[in-house]
PDB file of C-alpha atoms in Angstrom:
ATOM      1  CA  UNK Z   1       0.000   0.000   0.000  1.00  0.00           C
ATOM      2  CA  UNK Z   2       1.273   3.459  -0.908  1.00  0.00           C
ATOM      3  CA  UNK Z   3       1.548   5.999   1.924  1.00  0.00           C
ATOM      4  CA  UNK Z   4       0.148   9.360   0.828  1.00  0.00           C
ATOM      5  CA  UNK Z   5       1.844  12.397   2.374  1.00  0.00           C
ATOM      6  CA  UNK Z   6       1.337  16.162   2.538  1.00  0.00           C
ATOM      7  CA  UNK Z   7       4.373  18.311   3.405  1.00  0.00           C
ATOM      8  CA  UNK Z   8       3.818  21.811   4.843  1.00  0.00           C
ATOM      9  CA  UNK Z   9       6.651  24.223   5.625  1.00  0.00           C
ATOM     10  CA  UNK Z  10       7.064  27.922   4.853  1.00  0.00           C
ATOM     11  CA  UNK Z  11      10.728  27.356   3.931  1.00  0.00           C
ATOM     12  CA  UNK Z  12      10.689  26.210   0.319  1.00  0.00           C
ATOM     13  CA  UNK Z  13      14.065  24.449   0.458  1.00  0.00           C
ATOM     14  CA  UNK Z  14      13.064  22.426   3.512  1.00  0.00           C
ATOM     15  CA  UNK Z  15       9.664  21.582   2.035  1.00  0.00           C
ATOM     16  CA  UNK Z  16      10.956  20.538  -1.374  1.00  0.00           C
ATOM     17  CA  UNK Z  17      13.867  18.635   0.167  1.00  0.00           C
ATOM     18  CA  UNK Z  18      11.573  16.544   2.365  1.00  0.00           C
ATOM     19  CA  UNK Z  19       9.219  15.963  -0.558  1.00  0.00           C
ATOM     20  CA  UNK Z  20      12.068  14.834  -2.817  1.00  0.00           C
ATOM     21  CA  UNK Z  21      13.357  12.337  -0.229  1.00  0.00           C
ATOM     22  CA  UNK Z  22       9.914  10.872   0.416  1.00  0.00           C
ATOM     23  CA  UNK Z  23       8.877  10.726  -3.241  1.00  0.00           C
ATOM     24  CA  UNK Z  24      11.969   8.658  -3.997  1.00  0.00           C
ATOM     25  CA  UNK Z  25      10.606   5.801  -1.861  1.00  0.00           C
ATOM     26  CA  UNK Z  26       8.625   3.087  -3.662  1.00  0.00           C
ATOM     27  CA  UNK Z  27       5.916   2.984  -0.983  1.00  0.00           C
ATOM     28  CA  UNK Z  28       5.503   6.747  -0.379  1.00  0.00           C
ATOM     29  CA  UNK Z  29       3.874   9.415  -2.541  1.00  0.00           C
ATOM     30  CA  UNK Z  30       3.874  13.143  -1.763  1.00  0.00           C
ATOM     31  CA  UNK Z  31       0.454  14.228  -2.994  1.00  0.00           C
ATOM     32  CA  UNK Z  32       0.761  17.933  -2.121  1.00  0.00           C
ATOM     33  CA  UNK Z  33       2.972  20.634  -0.632  1.00  0.00           C
ATOM     34  CA  UNK Z  34       1.863  23.714   1.302  1.00  0.00           C
ATOM     35  CA  UNK Z  35       3.575  26.894   2.520  1.00  0.00           C
ATOM     36  CA  UNK Z  36       1.316  27.536   5.525  1.00  0.00           C
ATOM     37  CA  UNK Z  37      -1.179  25.841   7.830  1.00  0.00           C
ATOM     38  CA  UNK Z  38      -4.223  26.899   5.833  1.00  0.00           C
ATOM     39  CA  UNK Z  39      -2.757  25.380   2.692  1.00  0.00           C
ATOM     40  CA  UNK Z  40      -2.019  22.185   4.608  1.00  0.00           C
ATOM     41  CA  UNK Z  41      -5.617  21.892   5.825  1.00  0.00           C
ATOM     42  CA  UNK Z  42      -6.912  22.436   2.277  1.00  0.00           C
ATOM     43  CA  UNK Z  43      -4.457  19.878   0.883  1.00  0.00           C
ATOM     44  CA  UNK Z  44      -5.543  17.259   3.425  1.00  0.00           C
ATOM     45  CA  UNK Z  45      -9.192  17.941   2.583  1.00  0.00           C
ATOM     46  CA  UNK Z  46      -8.570  17.559  -1.158  1.00  0.00           C
ATOM     47  CA  UNK Z  47      -6.156  14.620  -1.210  1.00  0.00           C
ATOM     48  CA  UNK Z  48      -7.030  12.599   1.944  1.00  0.00           C
ATOM     49  CA  UNK Z  49      -3.401  11.682   2.766  1.00  0.00           C
ATOM     50  CA  UNK Z  50      -2.311   9.208   5.415  1.00  0.00           C
ATOM     51  CA  UNK Z  51       0.312  11.515   6.973  1.00  0.00           C
ATOM     52  CA  UNK Z  52       0.872  15.278   7.080  1.00  0.00           C
ATOM     53  CA  UNK Z  53       4.256  16.756   7.973  1.00  0.00           C
ATOM     54  CA  UNK Z  54       3.635  20.198   9.505  1.00  0.00           C
ATOM     55  CA  UNK Z  55       6.134  22.845  10.483  1.00  0.00           C
ATOM     56  CA  UNK Z  56       5.094  24.193  13.893  1.00  0.00           C
ATOM     57  CA  UNK Z  57       5.852  27.805  12.992  1.00  0.00           C
ATOM     58  CA  UNK Z  58       4.219  28.981   9.763  1.00  0.00           C
ATOM     59  CA  UNK Z  59       2.590  32.278   8.728  1.00  0.00           C
ATOM     60  CA  UNK Z  60      -1.158  32.951   8.814  1.00  0.00           C
ATOM     61  CA  UNK Z  61      -2.116  29.575  10.341  1.00  0.00           C
ATOM     62  CA  UNK Z  62       0.630  27.831  12.298  1.00  0.00           C
ATOM     63  CA  UNK Z  63       1.221  24.101  12.432  1.00  0.00           C
ATOM     64  CA  UNK Z  64      -0.575  23.635  15.747  1.00  0.00           C
ATOM     65  CA  UNK Z  65      -3.837  25.119  14.491  1.00  0.00           C
ATOM     66  CA  UNK Z  66      -3.495  23.145  11.280  1.00  0.00           C
ATOM     67  CA  UNK Z  67      -2.886  19.966  13.274  1.00  0.00           C
ATOM     68  CA  UNK Z  68      -5.986  20.615  15.388  1.00  0.00           C
ATOM     69  CA  UNK Z  69      -8.144  21.195  12.298  1.00  0.00           C
ATOM     70  CA  UNK Z  70      -6.768  18.140  10.483  1.00  0.00           C
ATOM     71  CA  UNK Z  71      -7.186  15.847  13.514  1.00  0.00           C
ATOM     72  CA  UNK Z  72     -10.785  17.012  14.019  1.00  0.00           C
ATOM     73  CA  UNK Z  73     -11.842  16.546  10.399  1.00  0.00           C
ATOM     74  CA  UNK Z  74      -9.951  13.487   9.175  1.00  0.00           C
ATOM     75  CA  UNK Z  75      -8.025  10.326  10.041  1.00  0.00           C
ATOM     76  CA  UNK Z  76      -4.805  11.830   8.706  1.00  0.00           C
ATOM     77  CA  UNK Z  77      -1.993  11.518  11.238  1.00  0.00           C
ATOM     78  CA  UNK Z  78       0.245  14.526  11.783  1.00  0.00           C
ATOM     79  CA  UNK Z  79       3.956  14.838  12.481  1.00  0.00           C
ATOM     80  CA  UNK Z  80       5.321  18.192  13.614  1.00  0.00           C
ATOM     81  CA  UNK Z  81       8.569  19.592  12.223  1.00  0.00           C
ATOM     82  CA  UNK Z  82      10.324  21.433  15.022  1.00  0.00           C
ATOM     83  CA  UNK Z  83      13.593  22.713  16.400  1.00  0.00           C
ATOM     84  CA  UNK Z  84      12.688  20.911  19.680  1.00  0.00           C
ATOM     85  CA  UNK Z  85      15.337  22.383  22.005  1.00  0.00           C
ATOM     86  CA  UNK Z  86      14.067  25.928  21.511  1.00  0.00           C
ATOM     87  CA  UNK Z  87      10.418  25.326  20.599  1.00  0.00           C
ATOM     88  CA  UNK Z  88       7.873  26.349  23.243  1.00  0.00           C
ATOM     89  CA  UNK Z  89       4.862  24.775  21.577  1.00  0.00           C
ATOM     90  CA  UNK Z  90       5.530  21.051  21.854  1.00  0.00           C
ATOM     91  CA  UNK Z  91       2.880  20.398  24.501  1.00  0.00           C
ATOM     92  CA  UNK Z  92       0.273  22.416  22.569  1.00  0.00           C
ATOM     93  CA  UNK Z  93       0.999  20.314  19.504  1.00  0.00           C
ATOM     94  CA  UNK Z  94       0.537  17.099  21.490  1.00  0.00           C
ATOM     95  CA  UNK Z  95      -2.769  18.445  22.738  1.00  0.00           C
ATOM     96  CA  UNK Z  96      -3.814  19.271  19.173  1.00  0.00           C
ATOM     97  CA  UNK Z  97      -3.412  15.625  18.148  1.00  0.00           C
ATOM     98  CA  UNK Z  98       0.146  15.351  16.827  1.00  0.00           C
ATOM     99  CA  UNK Z  99       1.439  11.793  16.587  1.00  0.00           C
ATOM    100  CA  UNK Z 100       5.075  12.782  16.895  1.00  0.00           C
ATOM    101  CA  UNK Z 101       7.895  15.183  16.146  1.00  0.00           C
ATOM    102  CA  UNK Z 102      10.840  15.438  13.794  1.00  0.00           C
ATOM    103  CA  UNK Z 103      13.827  17.734  14.033  1.00  0.00           C
ATOM    104  CA  UNK Z 104      14.322  19.970  11.020  1.00  0.00           C
ATOM    105  CA  UNK Z 105      17.801  18.460  10.564  1.00  0.00           C
ATOM    106  CA  UNK Z 106      16.496  14.873  10.605  1.00  0.00           C
ATOM    107  CA  UNK Z 107      18.524  12.313   8.668  1.00  0.00           C
ATOM    108  CA  UNK Z 108      17.133  10.983   5.395  1.00  0.00           C
ATOM    109  CA  UNK Z 109      16.584   7.433   6.678  1.00  0.00           C
ATOM    110  CA  UNK Z 110      14.973   8.667   9.899  1.00  0.00           C
ATOM    111  CA  UNK Z 111      12.530  10.834   7.939  1.00  0.00           C
ATOM    112  CA  UNK Z 112      11.398   7.893   5.832  1.00  0.00           C
ATOM    113  CA  UNK Z 113      11.174   5.610   8.864  1.00  0.00           C
ATOM    114  CA  UNK Z 114       9.115   8.186  10.763  1.00  0.00           C
ATOM    115  CA  UNK Z 115       6.521   8.475   8.003  1.00  0.00           C
ATOM    116  CA  UNK Z 116       6.157   4.693   7.840  1.00  0.00           C
ATOM    117  CA  UNK Z 117       5.865   4.374  11.624  1.00  0.00           C
ATOM    118  CA  UNK Z 118       3.143   7.006  11.903  1.00  0.00           C
ATOM    119  CA  UNK Z 119       1.271   5.704   8.841  1.00  0.00           C
ATOM    120  CA  UNK Z 120       0.828   2.288  10.448  1.00  0.00           C
ATOM    121  CA  UNK Z 121      -0.748   3.898  13.514  1.00  0.00           C
ATOM    122  CA  UNK Z 122       2.177   4.052  15.937  1.00  0.00           C
ATOM    123  CA  UNK Z 123       3.546   7.078  17.774  1.00  0.00           C
ATOM    124  CA  UNK Z 124       6.768   8.542  16.466  1.00  0.00           C
ATOM    125  CA  UNK Z 125       8.232   9.209  19.909  1.00  0.00           C
ATOM    126  CA  UNK Z 126       9.485   6.505  22.229  1.00  0.00           C
ATOM    127  CA  UNK Z 127       7.441   6.423  25.456  1.00  0.00           C
ATOM    128  CA  UNK Z 128      10.403   7.609  27.533  1.00  0.00           C
ATOM    129  CA  UNK Z 129      10.858  10.665  25.290  1.00  0.00           C
ATOM    130  CA  UNK Z 130       7.144  11.407  25.500  1.00  0.00           C
ATOM    131  CA  UNK Z 131       7.367  11.269  29.280  1.00  0.00           C
ATOM    132  CA  UNK Z 132      10.195  13.831  29.381  1.00  0.00           C
ATOM    133  CA  UNK Z 133       8.271  16.153  27.060  1.00  0.00           C
ATOM    134  CA  UNK Z 134       5.096  15.981  29.107  1.00  0.00           C
ATOM    135  CA  UNK Z 135       6.993  16.449  32.384  1.00  0.00           C
ATOM    136  CA  UNK Z 136       8.531  19.635  31.029  1.00  0.00           C
ATOM    137  CA  UNK Z 137       5.226  21.147  29.948  1.00  0.00           C
ATOM    138  CA  UNK Z 138       3.055  19.943  32.834  1.00  0.00           C
ATOM    139  CA  UNK Z 139       5.425  20.604  35.731  1.00  0.00           C
ATOM    140  CA  UNK Z 140       3.282  23.446  37.210  1.00  0.00           C
ATOM    141  CA  UNK Z 141       0.268  21.126  37.368  1.00  0.00           C
ATOM    142  CA  UNK Z 142       2.269  18.512  39.250  1.00  0.00           C
ATOM    143  CA  UNK Z 143       2.433  20.811  42.267  1.00  0.00           C
ATOM    144  CA  UNK Z 144      -1.346  20.728  42.697  1.00  0.00           C
ATOM    145  CA  UNK Z 145      -2.944  18.218  45.025  1.00  0.00           C
ATOM    146  CA  UNK Z 146      -4.107  15.092  43.236  1.00  0.00           C
ATOM    147  CA  UNK Z 147      -7.793  14.370  43.176  1.00  0.00           C
ATOM    148  CA  UNK Z 148      -9.631  11.375  41.671  1.00  0.00           C
ATOM    149  CA  UNK Z 149     -10.548  12.167  38.076  1.00  0.00           C
ATOM    150  CA  UNK Z 150     -13.858  10.717  36.847  1.00  0.00           C
ATOM    151  CA  UNK Z 151     -12.417  10.222  33.376  1.00  0.00           C
ATOM    152  CA  UNK Z 152     -10.479   7.235  34.673  1.00  0.00           C
ATOM    153  CA  UNK Z 153     -13.534   5.537  36.201  1.00  0.00           C
ATOM    154  CA  UNK Z 154     -14.147   3.668  32.948  1.00  0.00           C
ATOM    155  CA  UNK Z 155     -10.851   1.777  33.343  1.00  0.00           C
ATOM    156  CA  UNK Z 156     -10.433  -1.482  35.191  1.00  0.00           C
ATOM    157  CA  UNK Z 157      -7.776  -1.668  37.899  1.00  0.00           C
ATOM    158  CA  UNK Z 158      -5.382  -3.467  35.539  1.00  0.00           C
ATOM    159  CA  UNK Z 159      -5.996  -0.947  32.748  1.00  0.00           C
ATOM    160  CA  UNK Z 160      -5.253   1.862  35.178  1.00  0.00           C
ATOM    161  CA  UNK Z 161      -1.992   0.137  36.118  1.00  0.00           C
ATOM    162  CA  UNK Z 162      -1.156  -0.167  32.436  1.00  0.00           C
ATOM    163  CA  UNK Z 163      -1.773   3.546  31.860  1.00  0.00           C
ATOM    164  CA  UNK Z 164       0.398   4.415  34.849  1.00  0.00           C
ATOM    165  CA  UNK Z 165       3.321   2.327  33.595  1.00  0.00           C
ATOM    166  CA  UNK Z 166       2.879   3.596  30.050  1.00  0.00           C
ATOM    167  CA  UNK Z 167       3.054   7.189  31.319  1.00  0.00           C
ATOM    168  CA  UNK Z 168       6.239   6.396  33.226  1.00  0.00           C
ATOM    169  CA  UNK Z 169       7.954   5.476  29.981  1.00  0.00           C
ATOM    170  CA  UNK Z 170       7.758   1.683  29.865  1.00  0.00           C
ATOM    171  CA  UNK Z 171       7.524  -0.234  26.603  1.00  0.00           C
ATOM    172  CA  UNK Z 172       5.012  -3.038  26.132  1.00  0.00           C
ATOM    173  CA  UNK Z 173       7.661  -5.638  26.981  1.00  0.00           C
ATOM    174  CA  UNK Z 174       8.616  -3.782  30.165  1.00  0.00           C
ATOM    175  CA  UNK Z 175       4.977  -3.410  31.187  1.00  0.00           C
ATOM    176  CA  UNK Z 176       4.505  -7.147  30.642  1.00  0.00           C
ATOM    177  CA  UNK Z 177       7.450  -7.891  32.923  1.00  0.00           C
ATOM    178  CA  UNK Z 178       6.193  -5.477  35.585  1.00  0.00           C
ATOM    179  CA  UNK Z 179       2.655  -6.940  35.586  1.00  0.00           C
ATOM    180  CA  UNK Z 180       3.839 -10.527  34.972  1.00  0.00           C
ATOM    181  CA  UNK Z 181       1.630 -10.978  31.908  1.00  0.00           C
ATOM    182  CA  UNK Z 182       2.224 -11.671  28.218  1.00  0.00           C
ATOM    183  CA  UNK Z 183       3.005  -9.040  25.588  1.00  0.00           C
ATOM    184  CA  UNK Z 184      -0.316  -9.848  23.919  1.00  0.00           C
ATOM    185  CA  UNK Z 185      -2.187  -9.109  27.141  1.00  0.00           C
ATOM    186  CA  UNK Z 186      -0.420  -5.758  27.459  1.00  0.00           C
ATOM    187  CA  UNK Z 187      -1.360  -4.853  23.876  1.00  0.00           C
ATOM    188  CA  UNK Z 188      -4.963  -5.653  24.747  1.00  0.00           C
ATOM    189  CA  UNK Z 189      -4.834  -3.461  27.867  1.00  0.00           C
ATOM    190  CA  UNK Z 190      -3.229  -0.574  25.957  1.00  0.00           C
ATOM    191  CA  UNK Z 191      -5.848  -0.858  23.219  1.00  0.00           C
ATOM    192  CA  UNK Z 192      -8.642  -0.836  25.809  1.00  0.00           C
ATOM    193  CA  UNK Z 193      -7.179   2.249  27.505  1.00  0.00           C
ATOM    194  CA  UNK Z 194      -6.999   4.160  24.215  1.00  0.00           C
ATOM    195  CA  UNK Z 195     -10.510   3.124  23.182  1.00  0.00           C
ATOM    196  CA  UNK Z 196     -12.200   3.845  26.525  1.00  0.00           C
ATOM    197  CA  UNK Z 197     -10.556   7.250  26.948  1.00  0.00           C
ATOM    198  CA  UNK Z 198     -10.984   8.254  23.295  1.00  0.00           C
ATOM    199  CA  UNK Z 199      -7.241   8.641  22.676  1.00  0.00           C
ATOM    200  CA  UNK Z 200      -5.446   8.362  19.342  1.00  0.00           C
ATOM    201  CA  UNK Z 201      -2.138   6.913  20.494  1.00  0.00           C
ATOM    202  CA  UNK Z 202       0.319   6.379  23.350  1.00  0.00           C
ATOM    203  CA  UNK Z 203       1.430  10.003  23.356  1.00  0.00           C
ATOM    204  CA  UNK Z 204      -2.088  11.194  24.141  1.00  0.00           C
ATOM    205  CA  UNK Z 205      -2.324   8.469  26.790  1.00  0.00           C
ATOM    206  CA  UNK Z 206       0.768   9.893  28.506  1.00  0.00           C
ATOM    207  CA  UNK Z 207      -0.775  13.371  28.448  1.00  0.00           C
ATOM    208  CA  UNK Z 208      -4.024  12.034  29.893  1.00  0.00           C
ATOM    209  CA  UNK Z 209      -2.166  10.304  32.734  1.00  0.00           C
ATOM    210  CA  UNK Z 210      -0.502  13.568  33.732  1.00  0.00           C
ATOM    211  CA  UNK Z 211      -3.620  15.703  33.315  1.00  0.00           C
ATOM    212  CA  UNK Z 212      -5.751  13.386  35.443  1.00  0.00           C
ATOM    213  CA  UNK Z 213      -3.141  13.254  38.198  1.00  0.00           C
ATOM    214  CA  UNK Z 214      -2.512   9.534  37.807  1.00  0.00           C
ATOM    215  CA  UNK Z 215       1.180  10.358  37.550  1.00  0.00           C
ATOM    216  CA  UNK Z 216       3.145  13.540  38.191  1.00  0.00           C
ATOM    217  CA  UNK Z 217       6.583  14.820  37.273  1.00  0.00           C
ATOM    218  CA  UNK Z 218       9.067  13.612  39.833  1.00  0.00           C
ATOM    219  CA  UNK Z 219       7.251  10.376  40.695  1.00  0.00           C
ATOM    220  CA  UNK Z 220       9.679   7.482  41.264  1.00  0.00           C
ATOM    221  CA  UNK Z 221      10.030   5.088  38.342  1.00  0.00           C
ATOM    222  CA  UNK Z 222       8.517   1.604  38.590  1.00  0.00           C
ATOM    223  CA  UNK Z 223      10.212  -0.657  41.117  1.00  0.00           C
ATOM    224  CA  UNK Z 224      11.512   2.230  43.206  1.00  0.00           C
ATOM    225  CA  UNK Z 225       9.907   3.244  46.478  1.00  0.00           C
ATOM    226  CA  UNK Z 226      10.783   6.016  48.903  1.00  0.00           C
ATOM    227  CA  UNK Z 227      13.225   4.877  51.576  1.00  0.00           C
ATOM    228  CA  UNK Z 228      11.658   3.475  54.761  1.00  0.00           C
ATOM    229  CA  UNK Z 229      13.614   5.770  57.071  1.00  0.00           C
ATOM    230  CA  UNK Z 230      17.122   6.321  58.455  1.00  0.00           C
ATOM    231  CA  UNK Z 231      19.841   3.778  57.654  1.00  0.00           C
ATOM    232  CA  UNK Z 232      20.286   0.821  60.006  1.00  0.00           C
ATOM    233  CA  UNK Z 233      22.153   1.446  63.256  1.00  0.00           C
ATOM    234  CA  UNK Z 234      25.855   0.620  63.034  1.00  0.00           C
ATOM    235  CA  UNK Z 235      27.549  -1.360  65.723  1.00  0.00           C
ATOM    236  CA  UNK Z 236      30.725  -0.679  67.596  1.00  0.00           C
ATOM    237  CA  UNK Z 237      33.156   2.052  66.657  1.00  0.00           C
ATOM    238  CA  UNK Z 238      31.376   2.667  63.316  1.00  0.00           C
ATOM    239  CA  UNK Z 239      28.276   4.042  65.082  1.00  0.00           C
ATOM    240  CA  UNK Z 240      29.510   7.621  64.759  1.00  0.00           C
ATOM    241  CA  UNK Z 241      30.185   7.174  61.038  1.00  0.00           C
ATOM    242  CA  UNK Z 242      33.336   6.470  59.036  1.00  0.00           C
ATOM    243  CA  UNK Z 243      36.465   8.552  59.575  1.00  0.00           C
ATOM    244  CA  UNK Z 244      36.934  11.727  57.557  1.00  0.00           C
ATOM    245  CA  UNK Z 245      39.620  10.131  55.390  1.00  0.00           C
ATOM    246  CA  UNK Z 246      37.234   7.351  54.387  1.00  0.00           C
ATOM    247  CA  UNK Z 247      34.577   9.929  53.462  1.00  0.00           C
ATOM    248  CA  UNK Z 248      37.004  11.814  51.251  1.00  0.00           C
ATOM    249  CA  UNK Z 249      38.207   8.583  49.650  1.00  0.00           C
ATOM    250  CA  UNK Z 250      34.646   7.452  48.990  1.00  0.00           C
ATOM    251  CA  UNK Z 251      33.768  10.806  47.436  1.00  0.00           C
ATOM    252  CA  UNK Z 252      36.771  10.557  45.105  1.00  0.00           C
ATOM    253  CA  UNK Z 253      35.797   7.017  44.138  1.00  0.00           C
ATOM    254  CA  UNK Z 254      32.239   8.113  43.374  1.00  0.00           C
ATOM    255  CA  UNK Z 255      33.475  10.953  41.179  1.00  0.00           C
ATOM    256  CA  UNK Z 256      35.771   8.561  39.303  1.00  0.00           C
ATOM    257  CA  UNK Z 257      32.929   6.087  38.782  1.00  0.00           C
ATOM    258  CA  UNK Z 258      30.589   8.836  37.602  1.00  0.00           C
ATOM    259  CA  UNK Z 259      33.154  10.147  35.112  1.00  0.00           C
ATOM    260  CA  UNK Z 260      33.751   6.620  33.832  1.00  0.00           C
ATOM    261  CA  UNK Z 261      30.016   5.967  33.422  1.00  0.00           C
ATOM    262  CA  UNK Z 262      29.453   9.260  31.588  1.00  0.00           C
ATOM    263  CA  UNK Z 263      32.367   8.583  29.246  1.00  0.00           C
ATOM    264  CA  UNK Z 264      31.136   5.043  28.593  1.00  0.00           C
ATOM    265  CA  UNK Z 265      27.622   6.216  27.816  1.00  0.00           C
ATOM    266  CA  UNK Z 266      28.928   8.869  25.428  1.00  0.00           C
ATOM    267  CA  UNK Z 267      31.015   6.286  23.569  1.00  0.00           C
ATOM    268  CA  UNK Z 268      28.065   3.924  23.295  1.00  0.00           C
ATOM    269  CA  UNK Z 269      25.590   6.574  22.149  1.00  0.00           C
ATOM    270  CA  UNK Z 270      24.572   6.325  18.473  1.00  0.00           C
TER     271      UNK Z 270
END
């Protein structure tokens, strides 16, 4: 099946470059280009594409408004083109129905992969990335007292657990391990959560979990619990704590280990 795509960006070189890369794929066809959000909405209405790539910042109608209009009127899935580190509108785009994000300097292969991923109904962002995004843009709400939200009453206890773990960044396999169930069962729970809450994908599920107070920024990850209290009482001469020299030596060792871990992670990063 051919994936039909609309590309919208007010920068002609970016727009035509993305279109050229996608059109070169045997399973992707760029059916229209647009220079602003209004043009993107019209193109989606005329051509009924599977995916629309929308620049967040465009003249007249920006990408967020275009995303909201497209999501409300069609089944077309939207991917936002953004500078990410400096963009202030990521959370608004998620709220508008975006299925994911791409950096403007995305690699050719990653662009093609992203379109295919979104076209088959998956979210473009990994759950852990979605969690960090939502934490950043919902941090003020996390300070409010949590109250039961009636929107979650439609979920069973196990579905609520699934939503909680999903919002904390776990993949299906990790959720299965945490709940001691099969991957197929987790997929069923995730599907039920999306259907009952009227959500398009996992990204919107993460947003819902934060908005309803089921999870808040700063919550401990799964498997971690707050400490039960002060450390156990030491016997003998250690009761007053280790000598100062041992403390300094331990601090140096920790710094060395931290530096080694950071260096190792940087070498192993793609």
